[in-house]
Amino acid sequence: MRFFLAVTHTGQIARAAVQLGVDATTVTRRIRRLEQALGHTLFEQRRDGQHLTEMGERLAAKADALERAMSDVTEQGAHPLEGVVRVSASEGFGTWFVAPRLGGFSAAYPRLNVDLVANSGFLSPSRRETDIAIVLARPRKGPLVSRRLTDYALRLYASRAYVEGAPIASKAALRTHPLIGYIPDFLYAPELDYLEEIDPQLSPRLRSSSINAQHRMAAAGAGVAVLPCFIGDTDPNLVRVLDEVRITRSFWLATHRDVLALPRTRAFVDWLVGAATADRDVLLGL
């Protein structure tokens, strides 16, 4: 069953093999043996890896319940938590907020491994691609448990040199400056459409699907960017532009209802909620 769970949680046979310390052929053989014993196909092969079939979803729920029970027994026996917690977050939040603080979590739970998937787009807890997803809107479908993690603020930023050479006095003046933002075709969430909210006539001249690339452009003096305060305020090369422009968004925590009951998942959720609460001023740009 551990081979099945490894593929379920990692989404790929190759990754499961690395996690288990065996070769991919062994994982494939074990999965096929389990499918033959059950008389059902548990995974379907897609371009990005293995996805659970309907029968696979049913078995995963049972297997997670068993793993949860075993973890509870382990916890009651005063043994430290161990295993892997996979966390999916946006590139910006994962890189600039979660990653710098993960050392504290690791020190508290030295036998827990954390897979932080920080990129454009999110893995799906419903499809067992991740244990925890930090998303921009509350999920409305699937067997998920969700809660608001925190609000956060975004502002306009530019390099000090840029502002000194080309002061910006009003929102209307932004139309004459090179703006930095997302590629419209690559917006993976409507909540990322910031410029429309500031002025419907604004559009980015320099565009990237990566918030980190946008940050680097702004820091290098290429123009003006909308950045989360937890990014912009932490870079001494950047200054805020137009204090009256402030955008608010939210991060939501989403987990599969079966996975949330696992002690290691609860431990990470509790830690992250605590970190967001402790650094609320950083997130809100206060």
PDB file of C-alpha atoms in Angstrom:
ATOM      1  CA  MET A   1       0.000   0.000   0.000  1.00  0.00           C
ATOM      2  CA  ARG A   2       2.893   2.382   0.612  1.00  0.00           C
ATOM      3  CA  PHE A   3       3.778   2.235  -3.094  1.00  0.00           C
ATOM      4  CA  PHE A   4       0.213   3.203  -3.984  1.00  0.00           C
ATOM      5  CA  LEU A   5       0.230   6.080  -1.493  1.00  0.00           C
ATOM      6  CA  ALA A   6       3.617   7.290  -2.700  1.00  0.00           C
ATOM      7  CA  VAL A   7       2.388   7.550  -6.298  1.00  0.00           C
ATOM      8  CA  THR A   8      -0.861   9.115  -5.085  1.00  0.00           C
ATOM      9  CA  HIS A   9       0.932  11.820  -3.120  1.00  0.00           C
ATOM     10  CA  THR A  10       3.734  12.550  -5.606  1.00  0.00           C
ATOM     11  CA  GLY A  11       1.712  12.209  -8.804  1.00  0.00           C
ATOM     12  CA  GLN A  12       4.541  10.494 -10.666  1.00  0.00           C
ATOM     13  CA  ILE A  13       6.077   7.031 -10.546  1.00  0.00           C
ATOM     14  CA  ALA A  14       9.599   8.464 -10.857  1.00  0.00           C
ATOM     15  CA  ARG A  15       9.095  10.785  -7.888  1.00  0.00           C
ATOM     16  CA  ALA A  16       7.541   7.993  -5.851  1.00  0.00           C
ATOM     17  CA  ALA A  17      10.568   5.813  -6.596  1.00  0.00           C
ATOM     18  CA  VAL A  18      12.938   8.500  -5.312  1.00  0.00           C
ATOM     19  CA  GLN A  19      10.846   8.949  -2.176  1.00  0.00           C
ATOM     20  CA  LEU A  20      10.777   5.211  -1.518  1.00  0.00           C
ATOM     21  CA  GLY A  21      14.433   4.641  -2.385  1.00  0.00           C
ATOM     22  CA  VAL A  22      13.716   2.112  -5.141  1.00  0.00           C
ATOM     23  CA  ASP A  23      13.742   2.182  -8.934  1.00  0.00           C
ATOM     24  CA  ALA A  24      10.727   3.166 -11.034  1.00  0.00           C
ATOM     25  CA  THR A  25      10.341  -0.372 -12.385  1.00  0.00           C
ATOM     26  CA  THR A  26       9.754  -1.683  -8.868  1.00  0.00           C
ATOM     27  CA  VAL A  27       7.057   0.916  -8.242  1.00  0.00           C
ATOM     28  CA  THR A  28       5.342   0.126 -11.546  1.00  0.00           C
ATOM     29  CA  ARG A  29       5.425  -3.604 -10.805  1.00  0.00           C
ATOM     30  CA  ARG A  30       3.937  -3.133  -7.322  1.00  0.00           C
ATOM     31  CA  ILE A  31       1.149  -0.899  -8.652  1.00  0.00           C
ATOM     32  CA  ARG A  32       0.263  -3.402 -11.380  1.00  0.00           C
ATOM     33  CA  ARG A  33       0.246  -6.210  -8.844  1.00  0.00           C
ATOM     34  CA  LEU A  34      -2.163  -4.237  -6.652  1.00  0.00           C
ATOM     35  CA  GLU A  35      -4.398  -3.453  -9.636  1.00  0.00           C
ATOM     36  CA  GLN A  36      -4.480  -7.130 -10.609  1.00  0.00           C
ATOM     37  CA  ALA A  37      -5.377  -8.138  -7.058  1.00  0.00           C
ATOM     38  CA  LEU A  38      -8.225  -5.620  -6.939  1.00  0.00           C
ATOM     39  CA  GLY A  39      -9.361  -6.135 -10.516  1.00  0.00           C
ATOM     40  CA  HIS A  40      -9.399  -2.384 -11.165  1.00  0.00           C
ATOM     41  CA  THR A  41      -7.171   0.240 -12.748  1.00  0.00           C
ATOM     42  CA  LEU A  42      -6.066   2.707 -10.076  1.00  0.00           C
ATOM     43  CA  PHE A  43      -4.165   5.262 -12.161  1.00  0.00           C
ATOM     44  CA  GLU A  44      -4.466   6.657 -15.634  1.00  0.00           C
ATOM     45  CA  GLN A  45      -1.361   7.900 -17.401  1.00  0.00           C
ATOM     46  CA  ARG A  46      -1.393  11.539 -18.494  1.00  0.00           C
ATOM     47  CA  ARG A  47       1.284  13.821 -19.851  1.00  0.00           C
ATOM     48  CA  ASP A  48       2.083  15.245 -16.410  1.00  0.00           C
ATOM     49  CA  GLY A  49       2.070  11.926 -14.565  1.00  0.00           C
ATOM     50  CA  GLN A  50      -0.304   9.489 -12.883  1.00  0.00           C
ATOM     51  CA  HIS A  51      -3.867  10.545 -12.019  1.00  0.00           C
ATOM     52  CA  LEU A  52      -6.217   8.541  -9.828  1.00  0.00           C
ATOM     53  CA  THR A  53      -9.184   6.831 -11.438  1.00  0.00           C
ATOM     54  CA  GLU A  54     -12.532   6.775  -9.651  1.00  0.00           C
ATOM     55  CA  MET A  55     -11.599   3.460  -8.030  1.00  0.00           C
ATOM     56  CA  GLY A  56      -8.189   4.906  -7.193  1.00  0.00           C
ATOM     57  CA  GLU A  57      -9.859   7.833  -5.417  1.00  0.00           C
ATOM     58  CA  ARG A  58     -11.924   5.420  -3.338  1.00  0.00           C
ATOM     59  CA  LEU A  59      -8.896   3.366  -2.392  1.00  0.00           C
ATOM     60  CA  ALA A  60      -6.884   6.517  -1.606  1.00  0.00           C
ATOM     61  CA  ALA A  61      -9.552   7.636   0.857  1.00  0.00           C
ATOM     62  CA  LYS A  62      -9.392   4.275   2.635  1.00  0.00           C
ATOM     63  CA  ALA A  63      -5.594   4.201   2.568  1.00  0.00           C
ATOM     64  CA  ASP A  64      -5.357   7.733   3.936  1.00  0.00           C
ATOM     65  CA  ALA A  65      -7.753   6.796   6.725  1.00  0.00           C
ATOM     66  CA  LEU A  66      -5.544   3.830   7.598  1.00  0.00           C
ATOM     67  CA  GLU A  67      -2.413   5.991   7.460  1.00  0.00           C
ATOM     68  CA  ARG A  68      -4.138   8.558   9.660  1.00  0.00           C
ATOM     69  CA  ALA A  69      -4.997   5.919  12.233  1.00  0.00           C
ATOM     70  CA  MET A  70      -1.440   4.624  12.220  1.00  0.00           C
ATOM     71  CA  SER A  71      -0.093   8.163  12.598  1.00  0.00           C
ATOM     72  CA  ASP A  72      -2.403   8.756  15.546  1.00  0.00           C
ATOM     73  CA  VAL A  73      -1.096   5.618  17.221  1.00  0.00           C
ATOM     74  CA  THR A  74       2.462   6.736  16.556  1.00  0.00           C
ATOM     75  CA  GLU A  75       1.736  10.168  17.983  1.00  0.00           C
ATOM     76  CA  GLN A  76       0.154   8.667  21.090  1.00  0.00           C
ATOM     77  CA  GLY A  77       3.300   6.610  21.522  1.00  0.00           C
ATOM     78  CA  ALA A  78       5.275   9.859  21.885  1.00  0.00           C
ATOM     79  CA  HIS A  79       7.283   9.266  18.712  1.00  0.00           C
ATOM     80  CA  PRO A  80       8.096  12.351  16.633  1.00  0.00           C
ATOM     81  CA  LEU A  81       6.111  13.091  13.493  1.00  0.00           C
ATOM     82  CA  GLU A  82       7.724  11.858  10.304  1.00  0.00           C
ATOM     83  CA  GLY A  83       6.938  11.535   6.637  1.00  0.00           C
ATOM     84  CA  VAL A  84       6.401  14.079   3.868  1.00  0.00           C
ATOM     85  CA  VAL A  85       4.141  17.120   3.671  1.00  0.00           C
ATOM     86  CA  ARG A  86       3.688  18.573   0.199  1.00  0.00           C
ATOM     87  CA  VAL A  87       2.667  22.221   0.030  1.00  0.00           C
ATOM     88  CA  SER A  88       1.588  24.069  -3.114  1.00  0.00           C
ATOM     89  CA  ALA A  89       1.830  27.869  -3.066  1.00  0.00           C
ATOM     90  CA  SER A  90       2.053  30.728  -5.508  1.00  0.00           C
ATOM     91  CA  GLU A  91       5.574  31.569  -6.601  1.00  0.00           C
ATOM     92  CA  GLY A  92       5.616  34.842  -4.688  1.00  0.00           C
ATOM     93  CA  PHE A  93       4.170  33.632  -1.389  1.00  0.00           C
ATOM     94  CA  GLY A  94       6.118  30.392  -1.463  1.00  0.00           C
ATOM     95  CA  THR A  95       9.432  32.081  -2.255  1.00  0.00           C
ATOM     96  CA  TRP A  96       9.189  35.276  -0.230  1.00  0.00           C
ATOM     97  CA  PHE A  97       7.100  34.306   2.793  1.00  0.00           C
ATOM     98  CA  VAL A  98       7.013  30.545   3.352  1.00  0.00           C
ATOM     99  CA  ALA A  99      10.568  29.593   2.347  1.00  0.00           C
ATOM    100  CA  PRO A 100      12.411  32.035   4.666  1.00  0.00           C
ATOM    101  CA  ARG A 101      10.430  30.718   7.641  1.00  0.00           C
ATOM    102  CA  LEU A 102      10.581  26.982   6.932  1.00  0.00           C
ATOM    103  CA  GLY A 103      13.718  26.554   8.993  1.00  0.00           C
ATOM    104  CA  GLY A 104      11.698  27.117  12.152  1.00  0.00           C
ATOM    105  CA  PHE A 105       9.219  24.410  11.192  1.00  0.00           C
ATOM    106  CA  SER A 106      12.030  22.011  10.306  1.00  0.00           C
ATOM    107  CA  ALA A 107      13.716  22.600  13.651  1.00  0.00           C
ATOM    108  CA  ALA A 108      10.468  21.776  15.458  1.00  0.00           C
ATOM    109  CA  TYR A 109       9.797  18.659  13.338  1.00  0.00           C
ATOM    110  CA  PRO A 110      13.217  17.345  12.250  1.00  0.00           C
ATOM    111  CA  ARG A 111      11.839  14.045  10.923  1.00  0.00           C
ATOM    112  CA  LEU A 112       9.267  15.676   8.665  1.00  0.00           C
ATOM    113  CA  ASN A 113      10.200  16.436   5.064  1.00  0.00           C
ATOM    114  CA  VAL A 114       8.494  19.391   3.374  1.00  0.00           C
ATOM    115  CA  ASP A 115       8.045  19.576  -0.403  1.00  0.00           C
ATOM    116  CA  LEU A 116       7.378  23.243  -1.217  1.00  0.00           C
ATOM    117  CA  VAL A 117       6.025  23.563  -4.758  1.00  0.00           C
ATOM    118  CA  ALA A 118       6.204  27.307  -5.425  1.00  0.00           C
ATOM    119  CA  ASN A 119       5.347  28.232  -8.994  1.00  0.00           C
ATOM    120  CA  SER A 120       2.732  29.789 -11.247  1.00  0.00           C
ATOM    121  CA  GLY A 121      -0.463  27.815 -10.762  1.00  0.00           C
ATOM    122  CA  PHE A 122      -1.462  25.429  -8.014  1.00  0.00           C
ATOM    123  CA  LEU A 123      -1.491  21.690  -7.462  1.00  0.00           C
ATOM    124  CA  SER A 124      -4.855  20.182  -6.602  1.00  0.00           C
ATOM    125  CA  PRO A 125      -5.605  18.664  -3.175  1.00  0.00           C
ATOM    126  CA  SER A 126      -8.754  17.114  -4.679  1.00  0.00           C
ATOM    127  CA  ARG A 127      -6.648  15.063  -7.097  1.00  0.00           C
ATOM    128  CA  ARG A 128      -4.120  14.244  -4.356  1.00  0.00           C
ATOM    129  CA  GLU A 129      -1.392  16.245  -6.112  1.00  0.00           C
ATOM    130  CA  THR A 130      -0.578  18.032  -2.862  1.00  0.00           C
ATOM    131  CA  ASP A 131      -1.435  17.792   0.819  1.00  0.00           C
ATOM    132  CA  ILE A 132      -1.931  21.522   1.286  1.00  0.00           C
ATOM    133  CA  ALA A 133      -2.633  24.239  -1.279  1.00  0.00           C
ATOM    134  CA  ILE A 134      -2.377  27.956  -0.567  1.00  0.00           C
ATOM    135  CA  VAL A 135      -4.670  29.504  -3.165  1.00  0.00           C
ATOM    136  CA  LEU A 136      -6.060  32.931  -4.050  1.00  0.00           C
ATOM    137  CA  ALA A 137      -9.765  32.099  -3.825  1.00  0.00           C
ATOM    138  CA  ARG A 138     -11.828  29.747  -1.718  1.00  0.00           C
ATOM    139  CA  PRO A 139     -12.333  26.430  -3.525  1.00  0.00           C
ATOM    140  CA  ARG A 140     -15.990  25.682  -4.189  1.00  0.00           C
ATOM    141  CA  LYS A 141     -15.761  22.100  -5.424  1.00  0.00           C
ATOM    142  CA  GLY A 142     -14.282  18.820  -4.327  1.00  0.00           C
ATOM    143  CA  PRO A 143     -13.859  17.016  -0.988  1.00  0.00           C
ATOM    144  CA  LEU A 144     -11.873  19.909   0.480  1.00  0.00           C
ATOM    145  CA  VAL A 145     -11.649  21.725   3.774  1.00  0.00           C
ATOM    146  CA  SER A 146     -10.690  25.371   3.332  1.00  0.00           C
ATOM    147  CA  ARG A 147     -10.097  28.374   5.541  1.00  0.00           C
ATOM    148  CA  ARG A 148      -8.883  31.907   5.038  1.00  0.00           C
ATOM    149  CA  LEU A 149      -5.193  32.024   5.898  1.00  0.00           C
ATOM    150  CA  THR A 150      -4.656  35.772   5.701  1.00  0.00           C
ATOM    151  CA  ASP A 151      -5.343  38.934   3.781  1.00  0.00           C
ATOM    152  CA  TYR A 152      -2.394  40.630   2.116  1.00  0.00           C
ATOM    153  CA  ALA A 153      -1.805  43.972   0.449  1.00  0.00           C
ATOM    154  CA  LEU A 154      -0.236  44.938  -2.861  1.00  0.00           C
ATOM    155  CA  ARG A 155       1.140  48.326  -3.876  1.00  0.00           C
ATOM    156  CA  LEU A 156       2.943  50.001  -6.737  1.00  0.00           C
ATOM    157  CA  TYR A 157       6.738  49.803  -6.579  1.00  0.00           C
ATOM    158  CA  ALA A 158       9.647  51.149  -8.594  1.00  0.00           C
ATOM    159  CA  SER A 159      13.369  51.476  -8.022  1.00  0.00           C
ATOM    160  CA  ARG A 160      14.653  54.519  -6.161  1.00  0.00           C
ATOM    161  CA  ALA A 161      16.616  55.612  -9.208  1.00  0.00           C
ATOM    162  CA  TYR A 162      13.541  55.321 -11.427  1.00  0.00           C
ATOM    163  CA  VAL A 163      11.358  57.427  -9.139  1.00  0.00           C
ATOM    164  CA  GLU A 164      14.054  60.072  -8.735  1.00  0.00           C
ATOM    165  CA  GLY A 165      14.403  60.364 -12.502  1.00  0.00           C
ATOM    166  CA  ALA A 166      10.692  60.184 -13.343  1.00  0.00           C
ATOM    167  CA  PRO A 167       8.433  61.189 -10.418  1.00  0.00           C
ATOM    168  CA  ILE A 168       4.841  59.918 -10.589  1.00  0.00           C
ATOM    169  CA  ALA A 169       2.281  62.365  -9.187  1.00  0.00           C
ATOM    170  CA  SER A 170      -1.057  60.667  -9.924  1.00  0.00           C
ATOM    171  CA  LYS A 171      -2.759  57.508 -11.137  1.00  0.00           C
ATOM    172  CA  ALA A 172      -3.408  59.189 -14.474  1.00  0.00           C
ATOM    173  CA  ALA A 173       0.337  59.750 -14.849  1.00  0.00           C
ATOM    174  CA  LEU A 174       0.888  55.991 -14.751  1.00  0.00           C
ATOM    175  CA  ARG A 175      -0.310  55.835 -18.355  1.00  0.00           C
ATOM    176  CA  THR A 176       2.924  57.487 -19.463  1.00  0.00           C
ATOM    177  CA  HIS A 177       5.215  55.059 -17.619  1.00  0.00           C
ATOM    178  CA  PRO A 178       6.312  51.527 -18.546  1.00  0.00           C
ATOM    179  CA  LEU A 179       4.268  49.189 -16.387  1.00  0.00           C
ATOM    180  CA  ILE A 180       5.309  45.687 -15.401  1.00  0.00           C
ATOM    181  CA  GLY A 181       2.773  42.902 -14.987  1.00  0.00           C
ATOM    182  CA  TYR A 182       1.471  39.485 -15.959  1.00  0.00           C
ATOM    183  CA  ILE A 183       1.018  38.131 -19.463  1.00  0.00           C
ATOM    184  CA  PRO A 184      -2.797  38.186 -19.854  1.00  0.00           C
ATOM    185  CA  ASP A 185      -2.898  34.764 -21.527  1.00  0.00           C
ATOM    186  CA  PHE A 186      -0.972  33.258 -18.597  1.00  0.00           C
ATOM    187  CA  LEU A 187      -3.072  34.621 -15.739  1.00  0.00           C
ATOM    188  CA  TYR A 188      -3.808  31.493 -13.734  1.00  0.00           C
ATOM    189  CA  ALA A 189      -6.246  33.301 -11.418  1.00  0.00           C
ATOM    190  CA  PRO A 190      -8.478  36.359 -12.013  1.00  0.00           C
ATOM    191  CA  GLU A 191      -7.279  37.761  -8.694  1.00  0.00           C
ATOM    192  CA  LEU A 192      -3.952  38.565 -10.407  1.00  0.00           C
ATOM    193  CA  ASP A 193      -5.494  41.169 -12.729  1.00  0.00           C
ATOM    194  CA  TYR A 194      -4.313  44.164 -10.695  1.00  0.00           C
ATOM    195  CA  LEU A 195      -3.886  46.978 -13.227  1.00  0.00           C
ATOM    196  CA  GLU A 196      -7.527  46.786 -14.310  1.00  0.00           C
ATOM    197  CA  GLU A 197      -8.477  47.564 -10.722  1.00  0.00           C
ATOM    198  CA  ILE A 198      -6.232  50.645 -10.593  1.00  0.00           C
ATOM    199  CA  ASP A 199      -7.231  52.074 -13.983  1.00  0.00           C
ATOM    200  CA  PRO A 200      -9.033  50.171 -16.779  1.00  0.00           C
ATOM    201  CA  GLN A 201      -6.836  51.949 -19.338  1.00  0.00           C
ATOM    202  CA  LEU A 202      -3.599  50.602 -17.898  1.00  0.00           C
ATOM    203  CA  SER A 203      -1.810  47.644 -19.461  1.00  0.00           C
ATOM    204  CA  PRO A 204       1.679  46.250 -18.854  1.00  0.00           C
ATOM    205  CA  ARG A 205       4.439  46.962 -21.347  1.00  0.00           C
ATOM    206  CA  LEU A 206       6.858  44.476 -19.757  1.00  0.00           C
ATOM    207  CA  ARG A 207       5.156  41.181 -19.026  1.00  0.00           C
ATOM    208  CA  SER A 208       6.059  37.905 -17.371  1.00  0.00           C
ATOM    209  CA  SER A 209       4.259  34.892 -15.957  1.00  0.00           C
ATOM    210  CA  SER A 210       6.703  35.053 -13.023  1.00  0.00           C
ATOM    211  CA  ILE A 211       6.223  37.450 -10.111  1.00  0.00           C
ATOM    212  CA  ASN A 212       9.921  37.050  -9.339  1.00  0.00           C
ATOM    213  CA  ALA A 213      10.811  38.216 -12.850  1.00  0.00           C
ATOM    214  CA  GLN A 214       8.467  41.182 -12.441  1.00  0.00           C
ATOM    215  CA  HIS A 215      10.181  42.038  -9.169  1.00  0.00           C
ATOM    216  CA  ARG A 216      13.610  41.893 -10.790  1.00  0.00           C
ATOM    217  CA  MET A 217      12.492  44.172 -13.629  1.00  0.00           C
ATOM    218  CA  ALA A 218      11.197  46.753 -11.179  1.00  0.00           C
ATOM    219  CA  ALA A 219      14.305  46.544  -8.985  1.00  0.00           C
ATOM    220  CA  ALA A 220      16.483  47.075 -12.072  1.00  0.00           C
ATOM    221  CA  GLY A 221      14.650  50.303 -12.904  1.00  0.00           C
ATOM    222  CA  ALA A 222      12.652  49.035 -15.888  1.00  0.00           C
ATOM    223  CA  GLY A 223       9.343  50.507 -14.737  1.00  0.00           C
ATOM    224  CA  VAL A 224       6.530  50.317 -12.204  1.00  0.00           C
ATOM    225  CA  ALA A 225       5.119  47.019 -10.895  1.00  0.00           C
ATOM    226  CA  VAL A 226       2.267  45.921  -8.662  1.00  0.00           C
ATOM    227  CA  LEU A 227       3.871  43.709  -6.016  1.00  0.00           C
ATOM    228  CA  PRO A 228       2.739  42.164  -2.736  1.00  0.00           C
ATOM    229  CA  CYS A 229       4.036  44.201   0.183  1.00  0.00           C
ATOM    230  CA  PHE A 230       5.795  41.110   1.530  1.00  0.00           C
ATOM    231  CA  ILE A 231       7.966  41.333  -1.594  1.00  0.00           C
ATOM    232  CA  GLY A 232       8.222  45.048  -2.305  1.00  0.00           C
ATOM    233  CA  ASP A 233       8.792  46.221   1.264  1.00  0.00           C
ATOM    234  CA  THR A 234      11.591  43.725   1.847  1.00  0.00           C
ATOM    235  CA  ASP A 235      13.718  44.975  -1.068  1.00  0.00           C
ATOM    236  CA  PRO A 236      15.707  48.111  -0.134  1.00  0.00           C
ATOM    237  CA  ASN A 237      16.099  48.926  -3.841  1.00  0.00           C
ATOM    238  CA  LEU A 238      12.350  49.495  -4.191  1.00  0.00           C
ATOM    239  CA  VAL A 239      10.111  52.319  -2.991  1.00  0.00           C
ATOM    240  CA  ARG A 240       6.351  52.622  -2.935  1.00  0.00           C
ATOM    241  CA  VAL A 241       4.675  54.695  -5.626  1.00  0.00           C
ATOM    242  CA  LEU A 242       1.369  56.522  -5.002  1.00  0.00           C
ATOM    243  CA  ASP A 243       0.421  55.698  -1.416  1.00  0.00           C
ATOM    244  CA  GLU A 244      -3.280  55.999  -2.262  1.00  0.00           C
ATOM    245  CA  VAL A 245      -3.069  52.868  -4.434  1.00  0.00           C
ATOM    246  CA  ARG A 246      -3.566  49.802  -2.261  1.00  0.00           C
ATOM    247  CA  ILE A 247      -5.017  46.473  -3.388  1.00  0.00           C
ATOM    248  CA  THR A 248      -6.122  43.737  -0.991  1.00  0.00           C
ATOM    249  CA  ARG A 249      -6.275  40.028  -1.725  1.00  0.00           C
ATOM    250  CA  SER A 250      -6.551  36.860   0.373  1.00  0.00           C
ATOM    251  CA  PHE A 251      -4.762  33.547   0.675  1.00  0.00           C
ATOM    252  CA  TRP A 252      -6.825  30.446   1.419  1.00  0.00           C
ATOM    253  CA  LEU A 253      -5.647  27.138   2.821  1.00  0.00           C
ATOM    254  CA  ALA A 254      -7.163  24.088   1.150  1.00  0.00           C
ATOM    255  CA  THR A 255      -6.636  20.442   2.037  1.00  0.00           C
ATOM    256  CA  HIS A 256      -8.380  17.200   1.200  1.00  0.00           C
ATOM    257  CA  ARG A 257     -10.663  16.386   4.124  1.00  0.00           C
ATOM    258  CA  ASP A 258      -8.987  13.000   4.612  1.00  0.00           C
ATOM    259  CA  VAL A 259      -5.469  14.442   4.530  1.00  0.00           C
ATOM    260  CA  LEU A 260      -6.222  17.259   6.980  1.00  0.00           C
ATOM    261  CA  ALA A 261      -6.728  14.715   9.750  1.00  0.00           C
ATOM    262  CA  LEU A 262      -3.150  13.454   9.413  1.00  0.00           C
ATOM    263  CA  PRO A 263      -1.037  14.766  12.317  1.00  0.00           C
ATOM    264  CA  ARG A 264       1.771  15.922  10.033  1.00  0.00           C
ATOM    265  CA  THR A 265      -0.675  17.938   7.919  1.00  0.00           C
ATOM    266  CA  ARG A 266      -2.257  19.484  10.993  1.00  0.00           C
ATOM    267  CA  ALA A 267       1.195  20.366  12.301  1.00  0.00           C
ATOM    268  CA  PHE A 268       2.101  22.280   9.140  1.00  0.00           C
ATOM    269  CA  VAL A 269      -1.268  24.025   8.929  1.00  0.00           C
ATOM    270  CA  ASP A 270      -1.033  25.133  12.559  1.00  0.00           C
ATOM    271  CA  TRP A 271       2.518  26.368  12.018  1.00  0.00           C
ATOM    272  CA  LEU A 272       1.633  28.318   8.865  1.00  0.00           C
ATOM    273  CA  VAL A 273      -1.411  29.932  10.481  1.00  0.00           C
ATOM    274  CA  GLY A 274       0.815  30.962  13.374  1.00  0.00           C
ATOM    275  CA  ALA A 275       3.443  32.408  11.022  1.00  0.00           C
ATOM    276  CA  ALA A 276       0.845  34.396   9.078  1.00  0.00           C
ATOM    277  CA  THR A 277      -0.653  35.726  12.306  1.00  0.00           C
ATOM    278  CA  ALA A 278       2.732  36.687  13.749  1.00  0.00           C
ATOM    279  CA  ASP A 279       3.757  38.525  10.568  1.00  0.00           C
ATOM    280  CA  ARG A 280       0.390  40.054   9.742  1.00  0.00           C
ATOM    281  CA  ASP A 281       1.949  43.526   9.462  1.00  0.00           C
ATOM    282  CA  VAL A 282       4.415  42.242   6.852  1.00  0.00           C
ATOM    283  CA  LEU A 283       1.601  40.752   4.785  1.00  0.00           C
ATOM    284  CA  LEU A 284      -0.578  43.853   5.015  1.00  0.00           C
ATOM    285  CA  GLY A 285       2.276  46.292   4.486  1.00  0.00           C
ATOM    286  CA  LEU A 286       1.646  48.147   7.729  1.00  0.00           C
TER     287      LEU A 286
END
